[in-house]
Coordinates of C-alpha atoms and ligand atoms in Angstrom, one line a residue:
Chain X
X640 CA -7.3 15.3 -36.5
X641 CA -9.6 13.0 -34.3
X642 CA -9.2 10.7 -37.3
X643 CA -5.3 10.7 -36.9
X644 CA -6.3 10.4 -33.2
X645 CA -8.9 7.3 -33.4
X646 CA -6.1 5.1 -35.7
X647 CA -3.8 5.5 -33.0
X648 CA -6.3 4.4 -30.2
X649 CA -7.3 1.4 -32.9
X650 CA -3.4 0.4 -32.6
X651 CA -2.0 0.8 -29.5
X652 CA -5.2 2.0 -27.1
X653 CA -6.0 -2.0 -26.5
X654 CA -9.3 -1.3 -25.8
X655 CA -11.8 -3.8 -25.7
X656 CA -14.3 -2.7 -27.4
X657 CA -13.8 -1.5 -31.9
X658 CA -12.8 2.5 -31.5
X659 CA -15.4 3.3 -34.6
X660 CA -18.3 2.5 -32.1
X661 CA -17.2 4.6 -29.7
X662 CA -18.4 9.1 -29.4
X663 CA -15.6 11.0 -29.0
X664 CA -16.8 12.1 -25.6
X665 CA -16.8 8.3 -24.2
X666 CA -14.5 7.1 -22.0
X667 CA -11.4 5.5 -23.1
X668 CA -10.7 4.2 -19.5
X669 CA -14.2 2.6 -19.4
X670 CA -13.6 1.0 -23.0
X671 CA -10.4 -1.1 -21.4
X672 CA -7.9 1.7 -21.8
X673 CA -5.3 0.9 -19.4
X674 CA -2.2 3.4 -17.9
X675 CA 0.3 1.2 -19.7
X676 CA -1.6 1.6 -23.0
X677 CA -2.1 5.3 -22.6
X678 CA 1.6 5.4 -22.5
X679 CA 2.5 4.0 -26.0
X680 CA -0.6 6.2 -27.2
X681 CA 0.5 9.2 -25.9
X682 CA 4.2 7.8 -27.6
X683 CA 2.1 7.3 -31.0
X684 CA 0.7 10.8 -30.9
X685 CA 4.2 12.9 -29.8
X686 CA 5.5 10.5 -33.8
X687 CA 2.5 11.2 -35.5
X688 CA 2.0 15.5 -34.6
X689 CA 5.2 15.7 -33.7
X690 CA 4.8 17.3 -30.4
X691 CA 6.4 16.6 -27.1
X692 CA 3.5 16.1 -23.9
X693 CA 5.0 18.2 -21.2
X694 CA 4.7 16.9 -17.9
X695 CA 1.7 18.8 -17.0
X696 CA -0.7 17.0 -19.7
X697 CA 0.5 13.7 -18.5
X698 CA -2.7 13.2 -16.2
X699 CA -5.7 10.6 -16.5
X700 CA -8.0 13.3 -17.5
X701 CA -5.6 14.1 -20.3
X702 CA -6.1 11.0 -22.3
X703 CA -9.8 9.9 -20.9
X704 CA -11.4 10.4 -24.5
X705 CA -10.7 11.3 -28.2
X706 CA -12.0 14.6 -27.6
X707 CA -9.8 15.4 -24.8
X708 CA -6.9 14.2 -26.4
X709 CA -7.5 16.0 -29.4
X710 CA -7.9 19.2 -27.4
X711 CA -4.8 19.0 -25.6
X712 CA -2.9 18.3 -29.1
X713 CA -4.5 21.3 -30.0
X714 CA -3.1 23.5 -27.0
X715 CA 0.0 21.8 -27.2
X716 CA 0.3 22.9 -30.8
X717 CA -0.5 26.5 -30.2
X718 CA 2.2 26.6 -27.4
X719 CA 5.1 26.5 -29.7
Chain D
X519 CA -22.9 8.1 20.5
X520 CA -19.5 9.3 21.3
X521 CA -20.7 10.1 25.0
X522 CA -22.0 7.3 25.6
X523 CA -18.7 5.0 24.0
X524 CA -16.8 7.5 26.5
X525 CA -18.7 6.6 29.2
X526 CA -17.9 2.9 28.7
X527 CA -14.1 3.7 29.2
X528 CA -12.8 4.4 25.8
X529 CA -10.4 7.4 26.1
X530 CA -9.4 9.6 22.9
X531 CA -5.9 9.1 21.0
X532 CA -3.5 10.0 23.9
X533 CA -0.9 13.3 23.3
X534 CA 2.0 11.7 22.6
X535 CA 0.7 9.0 20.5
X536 CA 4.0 7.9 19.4
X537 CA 5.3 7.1 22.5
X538 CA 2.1 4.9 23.1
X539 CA 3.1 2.8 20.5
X540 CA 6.9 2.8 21.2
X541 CA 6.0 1.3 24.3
X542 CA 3.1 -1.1 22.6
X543 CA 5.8 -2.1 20.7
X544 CA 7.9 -3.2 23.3
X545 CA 5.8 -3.8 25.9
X546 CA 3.4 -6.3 24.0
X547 CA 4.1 -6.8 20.6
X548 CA 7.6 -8.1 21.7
X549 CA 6.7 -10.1 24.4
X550 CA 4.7 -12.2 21.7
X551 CA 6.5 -12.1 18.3
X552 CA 8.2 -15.4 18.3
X553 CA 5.0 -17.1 19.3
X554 CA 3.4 -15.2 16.4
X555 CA 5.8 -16.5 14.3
X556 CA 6.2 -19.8 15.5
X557 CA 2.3 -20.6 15.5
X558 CA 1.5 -18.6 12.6
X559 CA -1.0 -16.6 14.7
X560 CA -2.4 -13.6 14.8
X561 CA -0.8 -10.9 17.3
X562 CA -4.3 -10.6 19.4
X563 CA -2.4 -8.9 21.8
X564 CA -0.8 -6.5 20.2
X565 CA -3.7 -5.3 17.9
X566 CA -5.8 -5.3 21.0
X567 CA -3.3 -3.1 23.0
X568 CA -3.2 -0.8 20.0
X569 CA -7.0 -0.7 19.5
X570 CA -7.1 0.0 23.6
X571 CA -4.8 2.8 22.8
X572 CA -7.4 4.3 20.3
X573 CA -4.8 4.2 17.5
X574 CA -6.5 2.6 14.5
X575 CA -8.6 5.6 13.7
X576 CA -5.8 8.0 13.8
X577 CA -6.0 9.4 10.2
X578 CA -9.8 9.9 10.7
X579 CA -10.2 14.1 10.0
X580 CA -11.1 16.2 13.3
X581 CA -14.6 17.0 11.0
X582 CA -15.1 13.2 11.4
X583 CA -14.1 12.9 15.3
X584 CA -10.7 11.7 14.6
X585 CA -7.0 13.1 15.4
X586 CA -6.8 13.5 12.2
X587 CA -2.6 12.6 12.1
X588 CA -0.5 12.5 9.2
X589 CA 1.0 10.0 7.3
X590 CA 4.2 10.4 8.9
X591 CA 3.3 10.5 12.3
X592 CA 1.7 7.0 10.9
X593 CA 5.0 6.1 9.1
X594 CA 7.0 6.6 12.7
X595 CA 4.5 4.2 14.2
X596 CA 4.8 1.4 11.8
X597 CA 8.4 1.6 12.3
X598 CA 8.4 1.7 15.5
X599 CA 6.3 -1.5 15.6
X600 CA 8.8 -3.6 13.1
X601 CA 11.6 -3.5 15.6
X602 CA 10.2 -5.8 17.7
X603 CA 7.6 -7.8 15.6
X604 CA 7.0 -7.3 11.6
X605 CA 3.9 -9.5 11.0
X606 CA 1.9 -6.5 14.0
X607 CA 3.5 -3.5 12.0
X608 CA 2.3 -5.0 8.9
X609 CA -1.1 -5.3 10.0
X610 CA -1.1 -1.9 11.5
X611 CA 0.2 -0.4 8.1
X612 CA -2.1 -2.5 6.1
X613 CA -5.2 -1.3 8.1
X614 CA -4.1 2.7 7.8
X615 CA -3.8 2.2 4.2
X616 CA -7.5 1.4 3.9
X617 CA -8.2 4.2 6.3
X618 CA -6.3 6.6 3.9
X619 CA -8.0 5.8 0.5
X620 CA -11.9 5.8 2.5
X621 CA -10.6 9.7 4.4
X622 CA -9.2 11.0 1.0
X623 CA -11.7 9.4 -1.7
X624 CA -15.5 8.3 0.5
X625 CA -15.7 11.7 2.0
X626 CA -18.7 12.6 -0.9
X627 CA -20.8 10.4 0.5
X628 CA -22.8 10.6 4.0
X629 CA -22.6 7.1 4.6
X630 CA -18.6 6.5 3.9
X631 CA -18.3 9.7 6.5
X632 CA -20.6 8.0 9.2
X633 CA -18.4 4.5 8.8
X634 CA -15.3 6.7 9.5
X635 CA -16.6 8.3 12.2
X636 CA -17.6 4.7 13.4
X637 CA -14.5 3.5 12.8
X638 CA -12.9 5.5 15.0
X639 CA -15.1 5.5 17.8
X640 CA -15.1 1.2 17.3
X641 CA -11.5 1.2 16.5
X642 CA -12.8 -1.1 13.5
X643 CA -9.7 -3.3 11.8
X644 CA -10.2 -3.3 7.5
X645 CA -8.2 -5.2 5.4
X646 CA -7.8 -5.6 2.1
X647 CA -9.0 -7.6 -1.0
X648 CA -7.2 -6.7 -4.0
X649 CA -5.3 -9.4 -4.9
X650 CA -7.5 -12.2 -7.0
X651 CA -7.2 -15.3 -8.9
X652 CA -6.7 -15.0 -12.6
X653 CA -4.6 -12.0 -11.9
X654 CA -1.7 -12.4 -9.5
X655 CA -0.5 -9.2 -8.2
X656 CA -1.8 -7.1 -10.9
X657 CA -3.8 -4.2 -8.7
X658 CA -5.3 -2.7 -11.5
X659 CA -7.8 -5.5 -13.0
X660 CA -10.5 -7.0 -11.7
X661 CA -11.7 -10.5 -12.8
X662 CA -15.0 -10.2 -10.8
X663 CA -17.7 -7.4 -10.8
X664 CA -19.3 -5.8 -8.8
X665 CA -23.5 -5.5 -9.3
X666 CA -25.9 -3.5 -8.2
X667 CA -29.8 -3.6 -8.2
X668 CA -32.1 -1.5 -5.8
X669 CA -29.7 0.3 -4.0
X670 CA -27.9 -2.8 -2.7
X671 CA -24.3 -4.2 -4.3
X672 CA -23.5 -7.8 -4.6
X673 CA -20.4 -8.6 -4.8
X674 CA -18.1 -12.2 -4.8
X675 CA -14.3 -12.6 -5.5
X676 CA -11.8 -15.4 -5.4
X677 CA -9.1 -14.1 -3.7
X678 CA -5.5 -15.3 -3.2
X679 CA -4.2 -13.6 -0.3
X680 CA -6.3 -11.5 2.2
X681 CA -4.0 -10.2 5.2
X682 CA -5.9 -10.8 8.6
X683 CA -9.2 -11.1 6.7
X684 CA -10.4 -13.7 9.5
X685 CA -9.7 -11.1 12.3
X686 CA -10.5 -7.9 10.5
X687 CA -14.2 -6.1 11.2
X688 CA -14.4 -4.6 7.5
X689 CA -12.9 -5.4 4.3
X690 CA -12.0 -3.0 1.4
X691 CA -12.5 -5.0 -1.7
X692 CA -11.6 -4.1 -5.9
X693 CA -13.9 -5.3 -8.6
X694 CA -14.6 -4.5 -12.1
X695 CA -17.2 -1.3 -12.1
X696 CA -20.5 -3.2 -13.4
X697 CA -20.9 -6.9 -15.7
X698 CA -20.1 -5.1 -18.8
X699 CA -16.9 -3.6 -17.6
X700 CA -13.4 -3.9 -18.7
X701 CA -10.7 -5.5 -16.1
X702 CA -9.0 -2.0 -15.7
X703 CA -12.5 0.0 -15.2
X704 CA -12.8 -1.3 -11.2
X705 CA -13.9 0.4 -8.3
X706 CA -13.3 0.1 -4.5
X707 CA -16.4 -1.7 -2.2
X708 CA -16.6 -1.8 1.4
X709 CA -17.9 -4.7 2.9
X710 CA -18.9 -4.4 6.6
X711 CA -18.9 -7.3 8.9
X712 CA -21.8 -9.4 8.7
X713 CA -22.9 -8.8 5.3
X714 CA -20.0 -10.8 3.4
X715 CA -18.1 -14.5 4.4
X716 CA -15.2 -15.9 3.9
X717 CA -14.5 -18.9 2.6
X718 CA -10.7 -19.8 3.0
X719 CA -8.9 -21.5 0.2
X720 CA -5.6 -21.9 1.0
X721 CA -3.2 -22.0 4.3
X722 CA -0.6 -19.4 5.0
X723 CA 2.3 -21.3 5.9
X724 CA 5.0 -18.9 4.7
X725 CA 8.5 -18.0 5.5
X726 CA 7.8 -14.8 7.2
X727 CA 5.4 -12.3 7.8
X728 CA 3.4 -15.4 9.1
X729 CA 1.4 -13.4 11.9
X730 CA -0.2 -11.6 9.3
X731 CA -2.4 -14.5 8.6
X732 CA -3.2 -14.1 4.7
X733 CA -5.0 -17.1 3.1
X734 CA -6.8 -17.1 0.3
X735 CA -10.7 -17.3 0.7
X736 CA -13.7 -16.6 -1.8
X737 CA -15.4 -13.4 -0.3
X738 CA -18.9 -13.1 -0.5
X739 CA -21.2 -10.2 0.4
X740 CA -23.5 -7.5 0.0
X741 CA -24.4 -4.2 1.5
X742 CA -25.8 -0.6 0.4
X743 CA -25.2 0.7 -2.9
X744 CA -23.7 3.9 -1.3
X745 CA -20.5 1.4 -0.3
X746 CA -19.1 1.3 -3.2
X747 CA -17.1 4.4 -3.6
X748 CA -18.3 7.4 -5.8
X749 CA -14.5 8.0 -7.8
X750 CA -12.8 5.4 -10.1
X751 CA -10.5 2.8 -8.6
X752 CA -7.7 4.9 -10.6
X753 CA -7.6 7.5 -8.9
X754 CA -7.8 5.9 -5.2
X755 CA -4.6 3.9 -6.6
X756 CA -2.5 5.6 -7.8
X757 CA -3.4 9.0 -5.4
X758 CA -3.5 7.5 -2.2
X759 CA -3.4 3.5 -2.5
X760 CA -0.3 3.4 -3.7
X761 CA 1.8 6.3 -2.2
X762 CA 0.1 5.4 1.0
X763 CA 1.2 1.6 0.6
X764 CA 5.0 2.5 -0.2
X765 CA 5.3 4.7 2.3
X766 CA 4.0 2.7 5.0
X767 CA 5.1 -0.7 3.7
X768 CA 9.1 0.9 3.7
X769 CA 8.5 2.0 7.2
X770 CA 7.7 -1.3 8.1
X771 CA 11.1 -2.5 6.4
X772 CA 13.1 0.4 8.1
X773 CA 12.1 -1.4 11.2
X774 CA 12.7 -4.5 10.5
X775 CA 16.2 -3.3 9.2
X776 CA 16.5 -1.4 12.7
X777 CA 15.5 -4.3 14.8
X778 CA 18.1 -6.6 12.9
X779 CA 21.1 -3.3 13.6
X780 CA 20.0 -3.1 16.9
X781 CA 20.7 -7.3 17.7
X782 CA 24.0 -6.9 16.1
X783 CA 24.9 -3.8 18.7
X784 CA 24.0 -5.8 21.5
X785 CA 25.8 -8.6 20.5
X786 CA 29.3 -6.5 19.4
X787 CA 28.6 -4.5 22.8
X788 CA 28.8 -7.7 24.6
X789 CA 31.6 -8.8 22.8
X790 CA 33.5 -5.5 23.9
X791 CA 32.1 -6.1 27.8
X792 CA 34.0 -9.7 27.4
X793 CA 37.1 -8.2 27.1
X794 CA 37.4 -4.5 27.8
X795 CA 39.9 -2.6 25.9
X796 CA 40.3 -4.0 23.1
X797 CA 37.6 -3.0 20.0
X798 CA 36.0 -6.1 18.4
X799 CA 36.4 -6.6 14.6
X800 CA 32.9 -6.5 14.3
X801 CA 32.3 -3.5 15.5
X802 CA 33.5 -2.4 12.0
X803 CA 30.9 -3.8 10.6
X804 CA 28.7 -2.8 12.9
X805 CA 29.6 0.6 11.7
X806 CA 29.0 -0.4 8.1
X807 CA 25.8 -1.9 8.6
X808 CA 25.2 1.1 10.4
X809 CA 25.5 3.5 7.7
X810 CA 23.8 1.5 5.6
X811 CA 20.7 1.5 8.0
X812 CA 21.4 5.8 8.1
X813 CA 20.3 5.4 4.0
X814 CA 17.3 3.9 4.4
X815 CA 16.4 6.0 7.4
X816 CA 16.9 9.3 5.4
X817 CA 15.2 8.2 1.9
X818 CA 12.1 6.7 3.8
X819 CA 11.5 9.8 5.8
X820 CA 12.2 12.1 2.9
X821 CA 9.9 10.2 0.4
X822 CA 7.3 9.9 3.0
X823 CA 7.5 13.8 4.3
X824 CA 6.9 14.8 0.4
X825 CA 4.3 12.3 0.6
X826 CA 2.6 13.7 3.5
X827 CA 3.3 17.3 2.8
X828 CA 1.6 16.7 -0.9
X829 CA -1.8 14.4 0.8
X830 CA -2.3 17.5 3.3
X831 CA -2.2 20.1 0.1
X832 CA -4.9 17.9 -1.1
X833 CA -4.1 18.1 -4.6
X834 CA -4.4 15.4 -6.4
X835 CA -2.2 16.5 -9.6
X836 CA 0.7 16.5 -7.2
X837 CA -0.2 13.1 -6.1
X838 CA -0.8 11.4 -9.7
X839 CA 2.2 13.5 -11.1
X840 CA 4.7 11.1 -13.1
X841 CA 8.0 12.2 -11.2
X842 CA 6.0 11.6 -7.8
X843 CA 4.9 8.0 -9.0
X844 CA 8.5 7.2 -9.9
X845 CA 10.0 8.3 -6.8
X846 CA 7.3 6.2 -4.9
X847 CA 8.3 2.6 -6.7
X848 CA 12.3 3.6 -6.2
X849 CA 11.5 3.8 -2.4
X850 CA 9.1 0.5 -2.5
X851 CA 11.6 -1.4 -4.5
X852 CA 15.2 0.4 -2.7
X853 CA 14.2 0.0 0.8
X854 CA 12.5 -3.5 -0.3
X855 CA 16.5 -5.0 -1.0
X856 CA 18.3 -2.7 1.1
X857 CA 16.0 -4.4 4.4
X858 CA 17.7 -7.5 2.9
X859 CA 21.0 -6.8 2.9
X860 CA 21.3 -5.1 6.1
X861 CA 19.3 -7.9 8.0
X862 CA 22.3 -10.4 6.2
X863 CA 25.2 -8.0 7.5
X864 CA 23.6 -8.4 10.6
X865 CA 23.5 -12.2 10.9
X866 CA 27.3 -12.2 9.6
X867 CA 27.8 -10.0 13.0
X868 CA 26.0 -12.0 15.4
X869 CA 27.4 -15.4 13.6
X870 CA 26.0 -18.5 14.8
X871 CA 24.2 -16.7 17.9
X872 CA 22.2 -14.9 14.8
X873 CA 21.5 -18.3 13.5
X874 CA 20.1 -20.3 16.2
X875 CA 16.5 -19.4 16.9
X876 CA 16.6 -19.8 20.9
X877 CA 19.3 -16.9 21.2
X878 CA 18.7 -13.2 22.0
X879 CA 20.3 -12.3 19.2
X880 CA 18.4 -14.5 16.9
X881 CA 17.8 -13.2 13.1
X882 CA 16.0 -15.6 11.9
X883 CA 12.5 -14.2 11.8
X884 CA 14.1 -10.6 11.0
X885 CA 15.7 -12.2 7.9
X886 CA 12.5 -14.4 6.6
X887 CA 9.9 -11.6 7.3
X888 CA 12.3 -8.7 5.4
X889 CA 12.4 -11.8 1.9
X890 CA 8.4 -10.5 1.8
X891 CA 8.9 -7.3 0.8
X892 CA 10.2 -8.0 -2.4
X893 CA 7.6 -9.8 -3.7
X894 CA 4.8 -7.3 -1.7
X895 CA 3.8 -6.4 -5.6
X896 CA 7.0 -8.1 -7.1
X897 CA 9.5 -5.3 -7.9
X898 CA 10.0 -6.4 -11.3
X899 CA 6.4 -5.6 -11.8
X900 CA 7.4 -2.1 -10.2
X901 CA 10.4 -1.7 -12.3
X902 CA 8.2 -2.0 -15.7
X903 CA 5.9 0.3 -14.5
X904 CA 8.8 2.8 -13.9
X905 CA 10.4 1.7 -17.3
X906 CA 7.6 2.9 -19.3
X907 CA 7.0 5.7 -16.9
X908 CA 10.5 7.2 -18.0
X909 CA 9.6 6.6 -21.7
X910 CA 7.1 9.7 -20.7
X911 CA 8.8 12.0 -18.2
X912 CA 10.3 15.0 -19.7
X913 CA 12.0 16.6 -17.0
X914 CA 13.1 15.4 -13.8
Ligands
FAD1728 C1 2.9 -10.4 3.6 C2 2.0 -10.2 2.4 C3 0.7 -9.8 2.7 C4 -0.2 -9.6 1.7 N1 -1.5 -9.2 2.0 C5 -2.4 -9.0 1.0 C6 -3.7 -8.5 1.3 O1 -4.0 -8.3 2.5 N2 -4.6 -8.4 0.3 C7 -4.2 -8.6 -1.0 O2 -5.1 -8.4 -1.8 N3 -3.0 -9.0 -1.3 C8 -2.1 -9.2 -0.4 N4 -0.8 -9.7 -0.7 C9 -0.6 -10.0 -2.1 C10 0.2 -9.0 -2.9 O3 -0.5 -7.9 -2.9 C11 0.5 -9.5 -4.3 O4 -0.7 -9.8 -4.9 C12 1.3 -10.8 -4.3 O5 2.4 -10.7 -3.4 C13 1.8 -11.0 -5.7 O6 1.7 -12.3 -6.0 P1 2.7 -13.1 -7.0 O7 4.1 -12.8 -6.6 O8 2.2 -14.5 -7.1 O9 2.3 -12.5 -8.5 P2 3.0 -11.5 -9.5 O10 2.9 -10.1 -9.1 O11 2.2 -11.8 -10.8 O12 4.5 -12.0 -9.6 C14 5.0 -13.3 -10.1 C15 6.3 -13.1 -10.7 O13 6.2 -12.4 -12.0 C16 6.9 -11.2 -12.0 N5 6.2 -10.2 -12.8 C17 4.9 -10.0 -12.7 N6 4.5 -9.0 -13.5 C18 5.6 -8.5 -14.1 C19 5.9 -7.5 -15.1 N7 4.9 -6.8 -15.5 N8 7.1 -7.4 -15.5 C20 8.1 -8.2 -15.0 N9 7.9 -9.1 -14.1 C21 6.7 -9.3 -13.6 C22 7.1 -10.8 -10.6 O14 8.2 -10.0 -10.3 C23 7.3 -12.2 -9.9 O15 8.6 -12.6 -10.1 C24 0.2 -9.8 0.3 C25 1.5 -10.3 0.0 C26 2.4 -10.5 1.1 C27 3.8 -10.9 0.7

């Protein structure tokens, strides 16, 4: 899955630094991530998992690295 | 220290302070406007009267020395300042907004808890340096950076508008995190007086709001490390900077709007005195504009009660929460045309007496300083933000 995750990021994260140097506890904010970029990612995952983020997951902390988002696809996932 | 300030005459926030400003408002800030206007001036007198009054430390927490208000009872004073002069109620909401992000994000660090307490006790003025060249009114990037070696920041930035920044003590400045950062990783730096200068770069010879004295100037300065604040720049934005900013800003508008409603009464009242009995026809539009000035009233109290009720919870989800964010820009960008329109149905009452500068019922400077709220971070700017914003809320 952080695979699935980290080709999103690559396309629609605009960050300024190339995603494959990246852990997937760094930042994503620090990298360049920007709030209007986290919203087409966040759009690219919901297509891709096909999942819906409920309100509740749409914080900062939510999308701040590939390991958080990959944990809260995962607890989104179980919810259903 | 706070004995001996005491001692030199300085009296805490009085109890209805409110009513101090009211009469600040009308008292001072009045007497003075169209001279602020006309000269482009700062209103010395009417910040001084205010700092007199203790009032510039008023959000400071009791645990700091403060009165530790709320935003509303803030809110109520901007407003009450527009009626009689928008560039001092600017200012004054300006100022508090800076106040808000240092009491709800600089309380982790000793030092940021000392400057409030000074603050307050020096009724310090801090404006605001977010706005830079290369990237208009885009809040969240940052051209310049912020360094810092040895415990000490240095920090320049070529601003494009900094409200006041020749009269303020402090300044609250945005810059990228470190050299290596990118333009959306920024943090907020305060920079006390004597460690930075200003070197202006452009006049301020605008339309309205002209009191608030806002060149452009390249800022440079240094200071302690522990100035910059210890949480992202995010998070000061969009959980305090900019709720605190809407809220304020629209309550600055509502008074304008109210200023402009209550010219047109006087001038329909005197219509009526001029020949009793009969009802002028502009007293029906006196009663539209009226209603229209009702709306505003009632969505900028309600949006800044939830405002105020969700700061004092003190959690920041409710803050940052999508549906909250959205309901902040409608107010900023509603109450940013509706000040607009009501000022013009105002001028069409008063007519040519609302026209002419040298009459009491002048609109002029109502009608020029309300144009400024549009563009205060344009609202097309706001409307993308909420456009993408709905592309992620699920349920309203
Ligand atoms: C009275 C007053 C006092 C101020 N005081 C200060 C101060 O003390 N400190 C400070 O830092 N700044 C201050 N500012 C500046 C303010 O914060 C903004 O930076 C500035 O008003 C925006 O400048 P701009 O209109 O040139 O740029 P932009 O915001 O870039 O706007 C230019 C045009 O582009 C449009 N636009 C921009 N982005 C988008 C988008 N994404 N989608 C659609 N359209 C877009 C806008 O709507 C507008 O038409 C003040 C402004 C005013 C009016």
């Amino acid at each position: 899955m952080t695979e699935a995750i980290r080709n999103i990021l690559k396309e629609h994260g605009r960050l300024s630094v190339d995603i494959s140097t990246l852990t997937d506890a760094a930042d994503l904010y620090q990298a360049g991530m920007t709030s209007h970029a986290s919203v087409n990612v966040m759009l690219a995952l919901e297509a891709n998992f096909e999942i819906e983020f409920p309100d509740k997951f749409l914080r900062r902390s939510v999308f701040s690295s590939v390991s958080a988002i990959s944990e809260a696809v995962d607890e989104i996932r179980a919810a259903r | 220290m706070t004995t001996v300030i005491a001692q030199e005459g300085a009296s805490p926030v009085g109890p209805r302070p409110l009513e101090t400003v009211a009469r600040i408002a009308s008292e001072v800030a009045r007497v003075h406007a169209d001279a602020v206007d006309r000269e482009g001036r700062f209103p010395a007198e009417a910040i001084e009267a205010l700092k007199r009054a203790r009032l510039l430390g008023v959000l400071v927490p009791a645990s700091l020395g403060g009165p530790g208000l709320g935003l509303d009872e803030v809110a109520a004073m901007c407003e009450a300042l527009a009626h009689h002069c928008a560039s001092t109620a600017m200012i004054f909401a300006m100022h508090h907004i800076q106040v808000a992000c240092l009491v709800r994000h600089g309380q982790s660090s000793p030092l940021l808890r000392a400057y409030l307490t000074e603050l307050n006790e020096r009724q310090a003025l801090i404006a605001s340096v977010t706005s830079e060249v290369g990237v208009g009114g885009e809040m969240r990037a940052s051209v310049t950076c912020v360094e810092q070696r040895d415990g000490r920041f240095t920090l320049d930035k070529d601003a494009t508008t900094i409200s006041y920044g020749e009269h303020a003590d402090d300044l609250l400045a945005t810059a990228r995190r470190a050299p290596d950062a990118p333009r959306s990783d920024q943090v907020a730096v305060l920079l006390r007086k004597g460690d930075f200068t200003l070197e202006r770069t452009s006049a301020w010879d605008t339309l309205g709001m002209r009191g608030t004295c806002s060149p452009g100037a390249k800022v440079r300065s240094s200071g302690p490390a522990e100035q910059v604040l210890p949480v992202p720049f995010a998070d000061i934005a969009s959980q305090t900077m900019v709720p605190v900013s809407h809220v304020l800003w629209s309550s600055v508008w509502l008074g304008i709007a109210a200023g402009a409603v209550g010219r047109a009464r006087a001038f329909v009242r005197q219509q009526a005195r001029a020949k009793p009995g009969t009802t002028p026809p502009t007293a029906v539009r006196l009663a539209e504009v009226h209603n229209q000035l009702q709306t505003l009233r009632a969505s900028v109290h309600e949006v800044s009660s939830d405002a105020g009720r969700r700061m004092a919870a003190g959690d920041p989800e409710a803050l940052s929460s999508i549906g909250f964010s959205l309901k902040m820009n409608n107010l900023k960008v509603s109450a940013s045309q509706l000040v607009v329109d009501i000022v013009h149905r105002a001028l069409l009452i008063c007519g040519i007496q609302g026209y002419k500068n040298d009459s009491p019922f002048s609109l002029g400077r109502h009608l020029r300083d309300a144009h400024s709220a549009a563009l205060m971070i344009g609202n097309d700017r706001i409307l993308a933000t909420n456009a993408s914003l709905l592309l992620v809320l699920k349920d309203e």
